[in-house]
């Protein structure tokens, strides 16, 4: 006969009574109060009628009875013995064994880490890329509708460049823009505190800041930036970035099963790092596009490198702090120059 | 055996989970989730939740989480469909689709909150007595939509009141067995808390930001610290907010003759969050289980029940099953409703 000490709780009130569980030779289970001659709570119940809740960590073990009563005990050995004697619990024992084994945990960690790495670095971008190109081009332009108005309110002022300069640049850029009419590229100039920079908005708008135009030594350098921004449009980078963000969220929910955890400040950081890494990949892709197209158009690809160096120098002048590489949304200029010269 | 009404006992919460023990469970469940292409995730969710309930003790007894994984799986499938539909609508028709989406959300949002609270409470138990939630849809609409809207319309003047109304709705509609929780905080408490938060935000930003800007004038290298100072200020304010908010909530929550005492400290929370962030960064996220255990352990160590009576006399309420759809939709939309 097997005897296990624990507490009995009938499920009607929160009172937990010290109780004793006994398993007779025929495998039938009884529970009675420990220190009293009162009648048994449960008598001679067959194994099919009650349920032994699966072990979880070091928490006390629970047996649930029909009607909602429970028997709770810290006696793990006793409950395991009971499972053995009633010939049950192979499935849950297997899970518990997996959960308790250190080699299993290490293997799981390794496999998960590798799978997560592959998924995040290759899977998510590849999926986003194929989805982005399956969607009609109008989708991306729809996302970008209104973006410029918003940006104008927050970051930008009307351009203060001499209209003669912008007219001249438009004439210089026109032959290039007309090669990519399917992207509906549209050129705008804006003044901004953010310094020398250029953006491609999903709607096809390519925005040059006044500072960028001012620091360029010649039109060809600005053309190289134009090619880079067209590269972003050509590869649908903005749509892909937002798709990648959505996929990562779904993935995180499915795997960790915990969104409130993702909400915490601590989990935001990895997400930002991953996004920054995706963004750097896009910059490299746009650089590569610019270099290839410029080569084909008979322009010297080194112009892009010159322009990047000028932009970098302009930021140093204004005393802005260079970020560490893993925090940047753009690759370091040195790496980009290196990559460009390798082409 | 019965404690007299004049001898209150302060019973601390006690979290007995272990980082390494939980890590093994967590990682094996992740692997099973991956191997089953996500299907096991519902079982994994229950096991993860249950781990924290089962290892949280009060007065020598632990809590239990009793949700049925099959219900969660069904809820998840539907929630994923809704989520993808919404993403799709928002991306394809940002203007009209977005507007329709917002209107639908306004109506569905209270239902999601209500369903989540109901699901969570009904499948939570202590000493084999379940919690429950009795709030109505209209009550939820008023607390979570009408009041915040009024708060925004009055340019924030009524926001602390709205905050109070939301919290009161959650606490006062929660029951343990047949006994309802009570909420003793006043709208005034929430106004005071809001003033404190605004004051602290201004103080921290100007003091640290000003110091760096000032030193930066003579020694520009210090500007390198600016992003880190920003992170620190954010961390500090996050900790301060949690401290004030959680303490106010718990210290004003009562159950019959019993009450709670919560003594979270801002400094301790800052170091808790800071170390957690470092752990996650260094281990590339693998320390997640340890981080969760550390958070649970800290909160347990600072909250206790001030019991005026012995805890054996709570009576169970009626039980009915509820679906997990609302809660899972809520999860996907990233609502965080803490009690």
XYZ file of C-alpha atoms in Angstrom, chain A residues 7 9-16 53-60 62 68-70 95-96 98-102 104-105 108-109 111-112 115 135-136 139 142-143 239 242-243 246 249-250 253-261 263-267 269 273 319 321 323-324, chain B residues 1 16 20-21 23-34 40-41 45 47-48 50-51 54-55 57 61-62 64 76 80 83 87 91-92 94 127-129 176 223-224 228 234-235 238 273 276-277 280-281 286 288 291-292 295 311-316 331-332 334 336:
132
model
C -3.717 18.545 1.890
C -9.360 20.953 -0.658
C -12.976 20.347 -1.616
C -13.258 23.284 -4.047
C -16.220 24.760 -2.154
C -14.202 26.843 0.288
C -10.562 27.881 0.483
C -9.939 25.589 3.435
C -7.077 23.145 2.916
C -1.563 17.012 -13.031
C 1.770 16.985 -14.840
C 4.841 17.950 -12.802
C 6.074 21.477 -13.374
C 9.394 22.578 -11.898
C 9.469 22.139 -8.147
C 5.807 23.076 -7.575
C 3.703 20.764 -5.372
C -1.860 18.087 -7.654
C -13.406 20.022 -8.487
C -11.776 18.765 -5.277
C -7.956 18.532 -5.224
C 7.802 15.944 -21.073
C 8.957 16.395 -17.476
C 12.820 16.649 -21.247
C 12.188 19.753 -19.168
C 14.451 18.648 -16.352
C 17.437 17.432 -18.335
C 20.355 19.802 -18.709
C 18.268 18.465 -23.413
C 18.050 22.129 -22.407
C 17.245 22.895 -27.307
C 19.003 26.196 -26.700
C 18.930 24.347 -31.987
C 16.643 27.255 -31.111
C 17.004 28.340 -36.054
C 2.160 42.714 -53.923
C 1.277 45.238 -56.628
C 0.640 48.972 -52.187
C -0.338 53.694 -50.679
C 1.675 53.288 -47.497
C 7.594 47.967 -47.710
C 7.551 47.162 -42.450
C 6.765 43.573 -43.488
C 5.310 42.510 -38.692
C 6.295 40.364 -34.100
C 4.250 37.340 -35.124
C 4.530 35.943 -30.138
C 4.427 32.385 -31.444
C 7.778 31.372 -30.025
C 7.940 33.033 -26.649
C 4.157 32.965 -26.229
C 4.487 36.167 -24.300
C 3.743 39.562 -25.714
C 3.670 41.424 -22.464
C 7.318 40.431 -22.095
C 6.520 45.140 -24.194
C 9.148 45.513 -21.526
C 11.929 47.969 -22.086
C 14.439 45.131 -21.941
C 13.069 43.299 -24.938
C 16.553 46.595 -27.422
C 19.190 45.971 -33.042
C 30.003 67.786 -33.612
C 28.413 61.850 -32.168
C 27.302 55.807 -33.243
C 28.774 52.418 -32.607
C -7.494 28.219 15.138
C 10.077 30.087 -5.295
C 17.849 27.673 -14.321
C 14.860 25.432 -13.600
C 15.130 28.108 -18.347
C 15.025 24.354 -19.022
C 11.239 24.336 -19.169
C 11.103 27.457 -21.333
C 13.695 26.345 -23.861
C 12.293 22.821 -24.253
C 8.842 24.293 -24.841
C 10.257 26.627 -27.470
C 11.928 23.725 -29.225
C 8.676 21.733 -29.170
C 6.864 24.788 -30.535
C 9.315 25.045 -33.414
C 2.499 23.394 -29.430
C 2.728 27.110 -28.611
C 1.946 29.193 -23.095
C 3.131 25.749 -19.058
C 4.973 29.041 -18.938
C 1.519 27.923 -14.881
C 5.166 27.919 -13.848
C 2.593 27.477 -9.295
C 5.777 28.897 -7.814
C 3.137 31.283 -2.702
C -0.148 27.784 -0.594
C 0.589 28.383 -4.262
C -2.625 27.804 -10.063
C -4.639 31.905 -31.368
C -3.630 35.355 -36.032
C -4.113 40.221 -37.026
C -2.245 44.279 -41.286
C -1.401 48.149 -45.889
C -3.692 47.860 -48.889
C -4.431 52.878 -45.591
C -6.330 27.274 -2.653
C -8.604 25.674 -5.248
C -10.888 28.728 -5.407
C -11.974 35.714 -5.560
C 28.468 64.452 -25.646
C 29.294 60.784 -26.290
C 23.402 56.728 -22.664
C 14.118 56.549 -19.673
C 14.991 53.590 -17.441
C 10.051 53.755 -16.282
C 15.706 46.579 -15.078
C 17.921 42.528 -16.849
C 18.703 44.578 -19.947
C 19.447 40.005 -22.285
C 22.016 41.851 -24.363
C 18.594 33.580 -23.807
C 14.719 35.858 -20.872
C 14.811 37.948 -16.306
C 11.186 36.920 -15.813
C 11.026 40.289 -11.919
C -7.764 32.584 4.688
C -9.805 29.375 4.893
C -13.263 30.864 4.600
C -13.531 32.066 1.020
C -16.375 30.476 -0.893
C -16.237 29.327 -4.511
C -2.121 39.463 -27.020
C -1.479 39.927 -30.705
C -0.020 43.907 -27.704
C -0.840 44.764 -21.594
